[in-house]
């Protein structure tokens, strides 16, 4: 048994969960379930990022303290992840006392790489990011993502000597010490790193933004929210002294959206190097999900609410669509039309029908008794490789090859004719083979569609068919839409 530690990026609590967050959680959950199925000792972290000017602003609008505001939003996230079937076993809040204390220890342990200086430049509160002069010029002084003008900062800050780590970070990326998936994003970030990393500001004056973790030994400064949030990946397992930290670090994989690759591929590894800790083994950056070919935005009113998808079509249909039909290495697109077409053809017809037909035939011709199920002989190496490479789409494609193969086999062997010919021996073999194929399919679906996998196994696994009450993927659910 090996350990497997999987981490997701922690979202700000200024918004309710959207599909982008859902993708992070879903992909991580698939890996966590897959590893548990292999018998690995899995730790799976999710959490919320609760400090910074953006949260303080939101709280003020709501007439609450930042902590009250965060406390009111966090349950939405917990409810959402439950609804999406996310099997995390850790939930870190950056306002947890343990995180705050450990963040201060991290700061102290990085102190030889930290110096005080003054920062003159720009900041977008929406992004919670320092912006370069070039960027500000290019965007005419207004953040295109947040439609707000940048704040001009002239203040004393602490800085992290990121520049000292340029060569080591570049080396770690190019040698796959931290393997960045997909490969083309590795090239992108490597270009950025090799062009030279600059020192970064890692604190803000407490009199300007008080909502943050205090800098140890200097109560005039709080930590910059990003710098502190990155630490969650180790604070949640008890850096520096807890047994869990010794057992589970380094992360076996960290999952992030492509927009925050720079923080995770350049700054985070440098912080870990400063702490003399090993780097995460894999960093997987997934793309974004648009709707009908355009970016989802509140202004356009084309935001797809993951909860609505789950409510309408069920959890496993949601998990299936997003894992298979959003390209694992690229941006993807959601439309209700596409979703329903996939639901009908791939779930209700390909898989659902295979299950109900096979079960019905065993009941009809053999009074439900399956007999000896031969070991399913399908080669699953490509499925395994796909999961190793975070090709969730390819892994499910492989499973559907088997589903289609089984449907083809049913048509080819025509058990109903074998029954007419009273060829009971061959009929028994054919039906047992089909049941075995479905059990293997169920096994491969465990990480992706746990309820469906359970349901299929429940029908065939005891040797006597226990038919389902209704279809696995009822079509009338879609018709209601
Ligand atoms: Zn912005």
Tab-separated table of N, CA, C and O in Angstrom, residues 374-481:
chain	number	residue	atom	x	y	z
A	374	UNK	N	-16.660	-15.984	-15.984
A	374	UNK	CA	-15.240	-16.055	-16.330
A	374	UNK	C	-14.569	-14.723	-15.991
A	374	UNK	O	-15.218	-13.684	-16.002
A	375	UNK	N	-13.284	-14.755	-15.661
A	375	UNK	CA	-12.604	-13.480	-15.381
A	375	UNK	C	-12.644	-12.602	-16.638
A	375	UNK	O	-12.403	-13.089	-17.736
A	376	UNK	N	-13.003	-11.339	-16.445
A	376	UNK	CA	-13.086	-10.440	-17.588
A	376	UNK	C	-11.683	-10.182	-18.109
A	376	UNK	O	-10.809	-9.763	-17.362
A	377	UNK	N	-11.495	-10.470	-19.363
A	377	UNK	CA	-10.123	-10.460	-19.865
A	377	UNK	C	-9.691	-9.180	-20.548
A	377	UNK	O	-8.642	-9.145	-21.168
A	378	UNK	N	-10.484	-8.106	-20.415
A	378	UNK	CA	-10.119	-6.914	-21.176
A	378	UNK	C	-8.868	-6.259	-20.634
A	378	UNK	O	-8.696	-6.115	-19.432
A	379	UNK	N	-8.038	-5.849	-21.554
A	379	UNK	CA	-6.808	-5.170	-21.190
A	379	UNK	C	-7.153	-3.740	-20.753
A	379	UNK	O	-7.765	-2.994	-21.514
A	380	UNK	N	-6.782	-3.384	-19.539
A	380	UNK	CA	-7.145	-2.041	-19.064
A	380	UNK	C	-5.926	-1.128	-18.939
A	380	UNK	O	-5.971	-0.092	-18.299
A	381	UNK	N	-4.839	-1.517	-19.582
A	381	UNK	CA	-3.611	-0.721	-19.464
A	381	UNK	C	-3.805	0.718	-19.945
A	381	UNK	O	-3.296	1.664	-19.343
A	382	UNK	N	-4.546	0.889	-21.016
A	382	UNK	CA	-4.738	2.253	-21.537
A	382	UNK	C	-5.559	3.105	-20.576
A	382	UNK	O	-5.334	4.310	-20.450
A	383	UNK	N	-6.493	2.467	-19.916
A	383	UNK	CA	-7.285	3.152	-18.877
A	383	UNK	C	-6.366	3.595	-17.735
A	383	UNK	O	-6.408	4.743	-17.280
A	384	UNK	N	-5.514	2.672	-17.314
A	384	UNK	CA	-4.591	2.983	-16.212
A	384	UNK	C	-3.643	4.115	-16.610
A	384	UNK	O	-3.447	5.083	-15.867
A	385	UNK	N	-3.080	3.995	-17.809
A	385	UNK	CA	-2.170	5.051	-18.286
A	385	UNK	C	-2.877	6.397	-18.359
A	385	UNK	O	-2.303	7.430	-18.008
A	386	UNK	N	-4.115	6.359	-18.837
A	386	UNK	CA	-4.863	7.612	-18.974
A	386	UNK	C	-5.025	8.278	-17.607
A	386	UNK	O	-4.846	9.493	-17.473
A	387	UNK	N	-5.330	7.503	-16.593
A	387	UNK	CA	-5.500	8.091	-15.265
A	387	UNK	C	-4.170	8.619	-14.711
A	387	UNK	O	-4.133	9.652	-14.058
A	388	UNK	N	-3.086	7.901	-14.995
A	388	UNK	CA	-1.762	8.383	-14.575
A	388	UNK	C	-1.467	9.758	-15.181
A	388	UNK	O	-0.791	10.582	-14.595
A	389	UNK	N	-1.959	9.950	-16.401
A	389	UNK	CA	-1.676	11.195	-17.126
A	389	UNK	C	-2.788	12.234	-16.980
A	389	UNK	O	-2.800	13.225	-17.712
A	390	UNK	N	-3.734	11.985	-16.081
A	390	UNK	CA	-4.883	12.894	-15.928
A	390	UNK	C	-5.670	13.054	-17.225
A	390	UNK	O	-6.229	14.121	-17.487
A	391	UNK	N	-5.718	12.014	-18.030
A	391	UNK	CA	-6.573	12.037	-19.218
A	391	UNK	C	-7.880	11.355	-18.831
A	391	UNK	O	-8.134	10.210	-19.188
A	392	UNK	N	-8.702	12.098	-18.114
A	392	UNK	CA	-9.967	11.535	-17.627
A	392	UNK	C	-10.884	11.209	-18.802
A	392	UNK	O	-11.592	10.215	-18.795
A	393	UNK	N	-10.822	12.090	-19.828
A	393	UNK	CA	-11.648	11.858	-21.016
A	393	UNK	C	-11.278	10.543	-21.704
A	393	UNK	O	-12.138	9.746	-22.062
A	394	UNK	N	-9.982	10.301	-21.855
A	394	UNK	CA	-9.526	9.077	-22.510
A	394	UNK	C	-9.872	7.840	-21.688
A	394	UNK	O	-10.242	6.796	-22.239
A	395	UNK	N	-9.744	7.946	-20.383
A	395	UNK	CA	-10.052	6.796	-19.525
A	395	UNK	C	-11.511	6.375	-19.727
A	395	UNK	O	-11.824	5.183	-19.875
A	396	UNK	N	-12.415	7.351	-19.763
A	396	UNK	CA	-13.829	7.010	-19.955
A	396	UNK	C	-14.096	6.522	-21.382
A	396	UNK	O	-14.941	5.653	-21.599
A	397	UNK	N	-13.363	7.058	-22.319
A	397	UNK	CA	-13.465	6.568	-23.704
A	397	UNK	C	-13.141	5.065	-23.742
A	397	UNK	O	-13.831	4.284	-24.398
A	398	UNK	N	-12.116	4.700	-22.999
A	398	UNK	CA	-11.733	3.285	-22.920
A	398	UNK	C	-12.860	2.438	-22.332
A	398	UNK	O	-13.123	1.333	-22.787
A	399	UNK	N	-13.500	2.958	-21.292
A	399	UNK	CA	-14.597	2.207	-20.681
A	399	UNK	C	-15.728	2.052	-21.697
A	399	UNK	O	-16.322	0.978	-21.825
A	400	UNK	N	-15.977	3.123	-22.431
A	400	UNK	CA	-17.099	3.046	-23.396
A	400	UNK	C	-16.794	2.139	-24.577
A	400	UNK	O	-17.689	1.565	-25.176
A	401	UNK	N	-15.521	1.967	-24.904
A	401	UNK	CA	-15.141	0.954	-25.886
A	401	UNK	C	-15.674	-0.404	-25.429
A	401	UNK	O	-16.188	-1.180	-26.202
A	402	UNK	N	-15.522	-0.645	-24.141
A	402	UNK	CA	-15.975	-1.930	-23.601
A	402	UNK	C	-17.494	-2.022	-23.596
A	402	UNK	O	-18.058	-3.081	-23.854
A	403	UNK	N	-18.150	-0.900	-23.264
A	403	UNK	CA	-19.616	-0.904	-23.248
A	403	UNK	C	-20.126	-1.182	-24.661
A	403	UNK	O	-20.999	-2.042	-24.871
A	404	UNK	N	-19.546	-0.486	-25.636
A	404	UNK	CA	-19.983	-0.702	-27.022
A	404	UNK	C	-19.638	-2.104	-27.493
A	404	UNK	O	-20.399	-2.734	-28.209
A	405	UNK	N	-18.468	-2.575	-27.068
A	405	UNK	CA	-18.062	-3.935	-27.411
A	405	UNK	C	-19.072	-4.947	-26.887
A	405	UNK	O	-19.446	-5.893	-27.582
A	406	UNK	N	-19.534	-4.732	-25.686
A	406	UNK	CA	-20.516	-5.643	-25.087
A	406	UNK	C	-21.823	-5.605	-25.863
A	406	UNK	O	-22.415	-6.650	-26.160
A	407	UNK	N	-22.282	-4.398	-26.221
A	407	UNK	CA	-23.520	-4.293	-26.995
A	407	UNK	C	-23.381	-5.004	-28.340
A	407	UNK	O	-24.309	-5.675	-28.803
A	408	UNK	N	-22.201	-4.880	-28.947
A	408	UNK	CA	-21.942	-5.570	-30.213
A	408	UNK	C	-21.989	-7.088	-30.010
A	408	UNK	O	-22.549	-7.828	-30.834
A	409	UNK	N	-21.435	-7.518	-28.910
A	409	UNK	CA	-21.400	-8.960	-28.598
A	409	UNK	C	-22.815	-9.508	-28.415
A	409	UNK	O	-23.134	-10.610	-28.881
A	410	UNK	N	-23.678	-8.728	-27.771
A	410	UNK	CA	-25.069	-9.169	-27.575
A	410	UNK	C	-25.741	-9.376	-28.939
A	410	UNK	O	-26.366	-10.406	-29.187
A	411	UNK	N	-25.534	-8.398	-29.814
A	411	UNK	CA	-26.141	-8.490	-31.149
A	411	UNK	C	-25.573	-9.653	-31.950
A	411	UNK	O	-26.271	-10.304	-32.723
A	412	UNK	N	-24.317	-9.915	-31.747
A	412	UNK	CA	-23.651	-10.963	-32.516
A	412	UNK	C	-24.038	-12.360	-32.014
A	412	UNK	O	-24.328	-13.250	-32.795
A	413	UNK	N	-24.079	-12.526	-30.704
A	413	UNK	CA	-24.365	-13.858	-30.151
A	413	UNK	C	-25.852	-14.168	-30.100
A	413	UNK	O	-26.239	-15.333	-30.012
A	414	UNK	N	-26.677	-13.136	-30.103
A	414	UNK	CA	-28.139	-13.312	-30.096
A	414	UNK	C	-28.606	-14.383	-29.103
A	414	UNK	O	-29.079	-15.446	-29.505
A	415	UNK	N	-28.492	-14.121	-27.834
A	415	UNK	CA	-28.877	-15.129	-26.824
A	415	UNK	C	-30.305	-15.632	-27.016
A	415	UNK	O	-30.610	-16.799	-26.723
A	416	UNK	N	-31.211	-14.764	-27.511
A	416	UNK	CA	-32.607	-15.184	-27.716
A	416	UNK	C	-32.713	-16.306	-28.737
A	416	UNK	O	-33.576	-17.157	-28.625
A	417	UNK	N	-31.782	-16.344	-29.696
A	417	UNK	CA	-31.814	-17.452	-30.657
A	417	UNK	C	-31.227	-18.713	-30.059
A	417	UNK	O	-31.707	-19.825	-30.305
A	418	UNK	N	-30.169	-18.520	-29.247
A	418	UNK	CA	-29.604	-19.688	-28.553
A	418	UNK	C	-30.664	-20.327	-27.662
A	418	UNK	O	-30.743	-21.552	-27.546
A	419	UNK	N	-31.506	-19.475	-27.068
A	419	UNK	CA	-32.573	-19.990	-26.201
A	419	UNK	C	-33.582	-20.783	-27.028
A	419	UNK	O	-34.029	-21.853	-26.617
A	420	UNK	N	-33.917	-20.252	-28.197
A	420	UNK	CA	-34.862	-20.960	-29.086
A	420	UNK	C	-34.310	-22.314	-29.507
A	420	UNK	O	-35.006	-23.304	-29.559
A	421	UNK	N	-32.998	-22.310	-29.806
A	421	UNK	CA	-32.356	-23.558	-30.248
A	421	UNK	C	-32.089	-24.501	-29.084
A	421	UNK	O	-31.563	-25.594	-29.272
A	422	UNK	N	-32.412	-24.033	-27.876
A	422	UNK	CA	-32.174	-24.809	-26.658
A	422	UNK	C	-30.706	-25.195	-26.488
A	422	UNK	O	-30.385	-26.267	-25.982
A	423	UNK	N	-29.813	-24.301	-26.958
A	423	UNK	CA	-28.373	-24.525	-26.775
A	423	UNK	C	-27.973	-23.972	-25.397
A	423	UNK	O	-27.310	-22.944	-25.284
A	424	UNK	N	-28.420	-24.657	-24.359
A	424	UNK	CA	-28.310	-24.100	-23.004
A	424	UNK	C	-26.867	-23.905	-22.546
A	424	UNK	O	-26.557	-22.960	-21.829
A	425	UNK	N	-26.006	-24.799	-22.989
A	425	UNK	CA	-24.623	-24.682	-22.516
A	425	UNK	C	-23.963	-23.423	-23.062
A	425	UNK	O	-23.400	-22.613	-22.318
A	426	UNK	N	-24.083	-23.224	-24.360
A	426	UNK	CA	-23.494	-22.041	-24.970
A	426	UNK	C	-24.181	-20.774	-24.463
A	426	UNK	O	-23.521	-19.766	-24.181
A	427	UNK	N	-25.501	-20.855	-24.330
A	427	UNK	CA	-26.266	-19.718	-23.806
A	427	UNK	C	-25.736	-19.313	-22.428
A	427	UNK	O	-25.512	-18.132	-22.140
A	428	UNK	N	-25.524	-20.307	-21.587
A	428	UNK	CA	-25.009	-20.041	-20.234
A	428	UNK	C	-23.660	-19.360	-20.270
A	428	UNK	O	-23.401	-18.408	-19.526
A	429	UNK	N	-22.794	-19.826	-21.177
A	429	UNK	CA	-21.458	-19.221	-21.290
A	429	UNK	C	-21.535	-17.772	-21.759
A	429	UNK	O	-20.849	-16.886	-21.233
A	430	UNK	N	-22.400	-17.571	-22.770
A	430	UNK	CA	-22.529	-16.230	-23.342
A	430	UNK	C	-23.052	-15.239	-22.295
A	430	UNK	O	-22.527	-14.134	-22.132
A	431	UNK	N	-24.073	-15.653	-21.564
A	431	UNK	CA	-24.657	-14.752	-20.558
A	431	UNK	C	-23.669	-14.497	-19.416
A	431	UNK	O	-23.538	-13.372	-18.930
A	432	UNK	N	-22.958	-15.523	-19.007
A	432	UNK	CA	-21.982	-15.353	-17.923
A	432	UNK	C	-20.873	-14.393	-18.355
A	432	UNK	O	-20.412	-13.543	-17.582
A	433	UNK	N	-20.478	-14.530	-19.623
A	433	UNK	CA	-19.446	-13.622	-20.142
A	433	UNK	C	-19.932	-12.172	-20.092
A	433	UNK	O	-19.198	-11.257	-19.704
A	434	UNK	N	-21.198	-11.976	-20.482
A	434	UNK	CA	-21.763	-10.618	-20.484
A	434	UNK	C	-21.801	-10.036	-19.067
A	434	UNK	O	-21.495	-8.859	-18.852
A	435	UNK	N	-22.212	-10.873	-18.117
A	435	UNK	CA	-22.251	-10.406	-16.716
A	435	UNK	C	-20.850	-10.036	-16.251
A	435	UNK	O	-20.647	-9.018	-15.566
A	436	UNK	N	-19.863	-10.855	-16.630
A	436	UNK	CA	-18.473	-10.572	-16.260
A	436	UNK	C	-18.012	-9.256	-16.860
A	436	UNK	O	-17.338	-8.451	-16.198
A	437	UNK	N	-18.391	-9.021	-18.120
A	437	UNK	CA	-17.995	-7.770	-18.777
A	437	UNK	C	-18.600	-6.579	-18.036
A	437	UNK	O	-17.936	-5.562	-17.825
A	438	UNK	N	-19.854	-6.711	-17.628
A	438	UNK	CA	-20.499	-5.596	-16.907
A	438	UNK	C	-19.872	-5.372	-15.534
A	438	UNK	O	-19.750	-4.238	-15.069
A	439	UNK	N	-19.452	-6.469	-14.894
A	439	UNK	CA	-18.791	-6.294	-13.593
A	439	UNK	C	-17.450	-5.576	-13.765
A	439	UNK	O	-17.072	-4.750	-12.936
A	440	UNK	N	-16.756	-5.887	-14.863
A	440	UNK	CA	-15.498	-5.164	-15.085
A	440	UNK	C	-15.772	-3.683	-15.387
A	440	UNK	O	-15.079	-2.798	-14.885
A	441	UNK	N	-16.800	-3.446	-16.172
A	441	UNK	CA	-17.164	-2.057	-16.471
A	441	UNK	C	-17.508	-1.315	-15.167
A	441	UNK	O	-17.068	-0.181	-14.946
A	442	UNK	N	-18.256	-1.977	-14.313
A	442	UNK	CA	-18.611	-1.359	-13.029
A	442	UNK	C	-17.349	-0.994	-12.249
A	442	UNK	O	-17.231	0.094	-11.674
A	443	UNK	N	-16.402	-1.901	-12.267
A	443	UNK	CA	-15.144	-1.684	-11.574
A	443	UNK	C	-14.410	-0.450	-12.104
A	443	UNK	O	-13.882	0.353	-11.332
A	444	UNK	N	-14.406	-0.311	-13.408
A	444	UNK	CA	-13.712	0.821	-14.025
A	444	UNK	C	-14.466	2.130	-13.796
A	444	UNK	O	-13.884	3.212	-13.877
A	445	UNK	N	-15.759	2.024	-13.513
A	445	UNK	CA	-16.553	3.234	-13.290
A	445	UNK	C	-16.505	3.722	-11.848
A	445	UNK	O	-16.944	4.836	-11.555
A	446	UNK	N	-15.969	2.900	-10.955
A	446	UNK	CA	-15.952	3.283	-9.527
A	446	UNK	C	-15.421	4.703	-9.293
A	446	UNK	O	-16.059	5.500	-8.608
A	447	UNK	N	-14.279	5.076	-9.903
A	447	UNK	CA	-13.785	6.431	-9.619
A	447	UNK	C	-14.664	7.528	-10.206
A	447	UNK	O	-14.728	8.623	-9.653
A	448	UNK	N	-15.310	7.226	-11.315
A	448	UNK	CA	-16.028	8.264	-12.056
A	448	UNK	C	-17.488	8.382	-11.623
A	448	UNK	O	-18.008	9.478	-11.469
A	449	UNK	N	-18.158	7.249	-11.531
A	449	UNK	CA	-19.593	7.226	-11.273
A	449	UNK	C	-19.867	6.198	-10.180
A	449	UNK	O	-20.348	5.098	-10.446
A	450	UNK	N	-19.550	6.572	-8.940
A	450	UNK	CA	-19.594	5.569	-7.869
A	450	UNK	C	-20.973	4.929	-7.661
A	450	UNK	O	-21.053	3.729	-7.415
A	451	UNK	N	-22.035	5.728	-7.784
A	451	UNK	CA	-23.371	5.148	-7.551
A	451	UNK	C	-23.746	4.171	-8.660
A	451	UNK	O	-24.325	3.106	-8.397
A	452	UNK	N	-23.423	4.532	-9.883
A	452	UNK	CA	-23.710	3.658	-11.021
A	452	UNK	C	-22.923	2.358	-10.903
A	452	UNK	O	-23.448	1.266	-11.141
A	453	UNK	N	-21.657	2.496	-10.524
A	453	UNK	CA	-20.812	1.313	-10.357
A	453	UNK	C	-21.408	0.378	-9.300
A	453	UNK	O	-21.506	-0.838	-9.507
A	454	UNK	N	-21.858	0.967	-8.212
A	454	UNK	CA	-22.499	0.189	-7.142
A	454	UNK	C	-23.752	-0.496	-7.631
A	454	UNK	O	-24.017	-1.660	-7.306
A	455	UNK	N	-24.556	0.247	-8.390
A	455	UNK	CA	-25.820	-0.294	-8.870
A	455	UNK	C	-25.580	-1.491	-9.791
A	455	UNK	O	-26.240	-2.530	-9.671
A	456	UNK	N	-24.607	-1.368	-10.692
A	456	UNK	CA	-24.325	-2.464	-11.625
A	456	UNK	C	-23.794	-3.676	-10.859
A	456	UNK	O	-24.225	-4.807	-11.062
A	457	UNK	N	-22.859	-3.422	-9.952
A	457	UNK	CA	-22.311	-4.530	-9.161
A	457	UNK	C	-23.424	-5.209	-8.373
A	457	UNK	O	-23.454	-6.443	-8.246
A	458	UNK	N	-24.370	-4.402	-7.866
A	458	UNK	CA	-25.485	-4.957	-7.099
A	458	UNK	C	-26.349	-5.915	-7.916
A	458	UNK	O	-26.924	-6.861	-7.376
A	459	UNK	N	-26.415	-5.700	-9.200
A	459	UNK	CA	-27.238	-6.563	-10.052
A	459	UNK	C	-26.575	-7.923	-10.268
A	459	UNK	O	-27.218	-8.962	-10.229
A	460	UNK	N	-25.257	-7.919	-10.495
A	460	UNK	CA	-24.599	-9.140	-10.981
A	460	UNK	C	-23.645	-9.829	-9.999
A	460	UNK	O	-23.276	-10.974	-10.201
A	461	UNK	N	-23.224	-9.132	-8.956
A	461	UNK	CA	-22.050	-9.642	-8.239
A	461	UNK	C	-22.302	-10.878	-7.374
A	461	UNK	O	-21.360	-11.572	-7.029
A	462	UNK	N	-23.558	-11.189	-7.034
A	462	UNK	CA	-23.748	-12.339	-6.145
A	462	UNK	C	-23.886	-13.660	-6.893
A	462	UNK	O	-23.971	-14.717	-6.277
A	463	UNK	N	-23.937	-13.589	-8.222
A	463	UNK	CA	-24.127	-14.835	-8.980
A	463	UNK	C	-25.585	-15.078	-9.329
A	463	UNK	O	-25.911	-15.914	-10.163
A	464	UNK	N	-26.471	-14.350	-8.641
A	464	UNK	CA	-27.894	-14.417	-8.989
A	464	UNK	C	-28.344	-12.984	-9.285
A	464	UNK	O	-28.119	-12.083	-8.477
A	465	UNK	N	-28.916	-12.789	-10.458
A	465	UNK	CA	-29.268	-11.440	-10.873
A	465	UNK	C	-30.342	-10.822	-9.976
A	465	UNK	O	-31.355	-11.441	-9.687
A	466	UNK	N	-30.049	-9.606	-9.524
A	466	UNK	CA	-31.063	-8.835	-8.802
A	466	UNK	C	-31.371	-7.608	-9.649
A	466	UNK	O	-30.674	-6.593	-9.574
A	467	UNK	N	-32.410	-7.701	-10.467
A	467	UNK	CA	-32.667	-6.602	-11.408
A	467	UNK	C	-32.942	-5.289	-10.683
A	467	UNK	O	-33.439	-5.277	-9.553
A	468	UNK	N	-32.629	-4.189	-11.362
A	468	UNK	CA	-32.915	-2.867	-10.809
A	468	UNK	C	-34.409	-2.595	-10.884
A	468	UNK	O	-35.122	-3.186	-11.692
A	469	UNK	N	-34.855	-1.678	-10.042
A	469	UNK	CA	-36.281	-1.317	-10.058
A	469	UNK	C	-36.672	-0.596	-11.351
A	469	UNK	O	-37.794	-0.693	-11.817
A	470	UNK	N	-35.758	0.162	-11.871
A	470	UNK	CA	-36.051	0.904	-13.104
A	470	UNK	C	-34.782	1.049	-13.899
A	470	UNK	O	-33.764	0.480	-13.525
A	471	UNK	N	-34.801	1.806	-14.983
A	471	UNK	CA	-33.580	1.989	-15.772
A	471	UNK	C	-32.503	2.745	-14.996
A	471	UNK	O	-32.813	3.553	-14.123
A	472	UNK	N	-31.245	2.436	-15.311
A	472	UNK	CA	-30.121	3.117	-14.663
A	472	UNK	C	-30.174	4.617	-14.926
A	472	UNK	O	-29.908	5.424	-14.049
A	473	UNK	N	-30.496	4.983	-16.155
A	473	UNK	CA	-30.589	6.398	-16.534
A	473	UNK	C	-31.936	6.651	-17.189
A	473	UNK	O	-32.056	6.554	-18.403
A	474	UNK	N	-32.947	6.936	-16.391
A	474	UNK	CA	-34.289	7.103	-16.940
A	474	UNK	C	-34.370	8.286	-17.893
A	474	UNK	O	-33.846	9.351	-17.606
A	475	UNK	N	-35.006	8.072	-19.019
A	475	UNK	CA	-35.044	9.130	-20.028
A	475	UNK	C	-36.040	10.237	-19.677
A	475	UNK	O	-35.883	11.363	-20.113
A	476	UNK	N	-37.057	9.899	-18.894
A	476	UNK	CA	-38.064	10.926	-18.596
A	476	UNK	C	-37.492	12.071	-17.753
A	476	UNK	O	-38.007	13.167	-17.762
A	477	UNK	N	-36.378	11.801	-17.081
A	477	UNK	CA	-35.746	12.860	-16.303
A	477	UNK	C	-35.332	13.994	-17.238
A	477	UNK	O	-35.525	15.163	-16.955
A	478	UNK	N	-34.825	13.611	-18.400
A	478	UNK	CA	-34.399	14.597	-19.377
A	478	UNK	C	-35.608	15.324	-19.969
A	478	UNK	O	-35.607	16.535	-20.143
A	479	UNK	N	-36.661	14.575	-20.231
A	479	UNK	CA	-37.832	15.155	-20.887
A	479	UNK	C	-38.418	16.325	-20.092
A	479	UNK	O	-38.955	17.262	-20.652
A	480	UNK	N	-38.258	16.258	-18.774
A	480	UNK	CA	-38.819	17.331	-17.916
A	480	UNK	C	-38.148	18.686	-18.122
A	480	UNK	O	-38.734	19.713	-17.845
A	481	UNK	N	-36.940	18.657	-18.611
A	481	UNK	CA	-36.119	19.880	-18.712
A	481	UNK	C	-36.836	21.048	-19.401
A	481	UNK	O	-37.360	20.895	-20.470
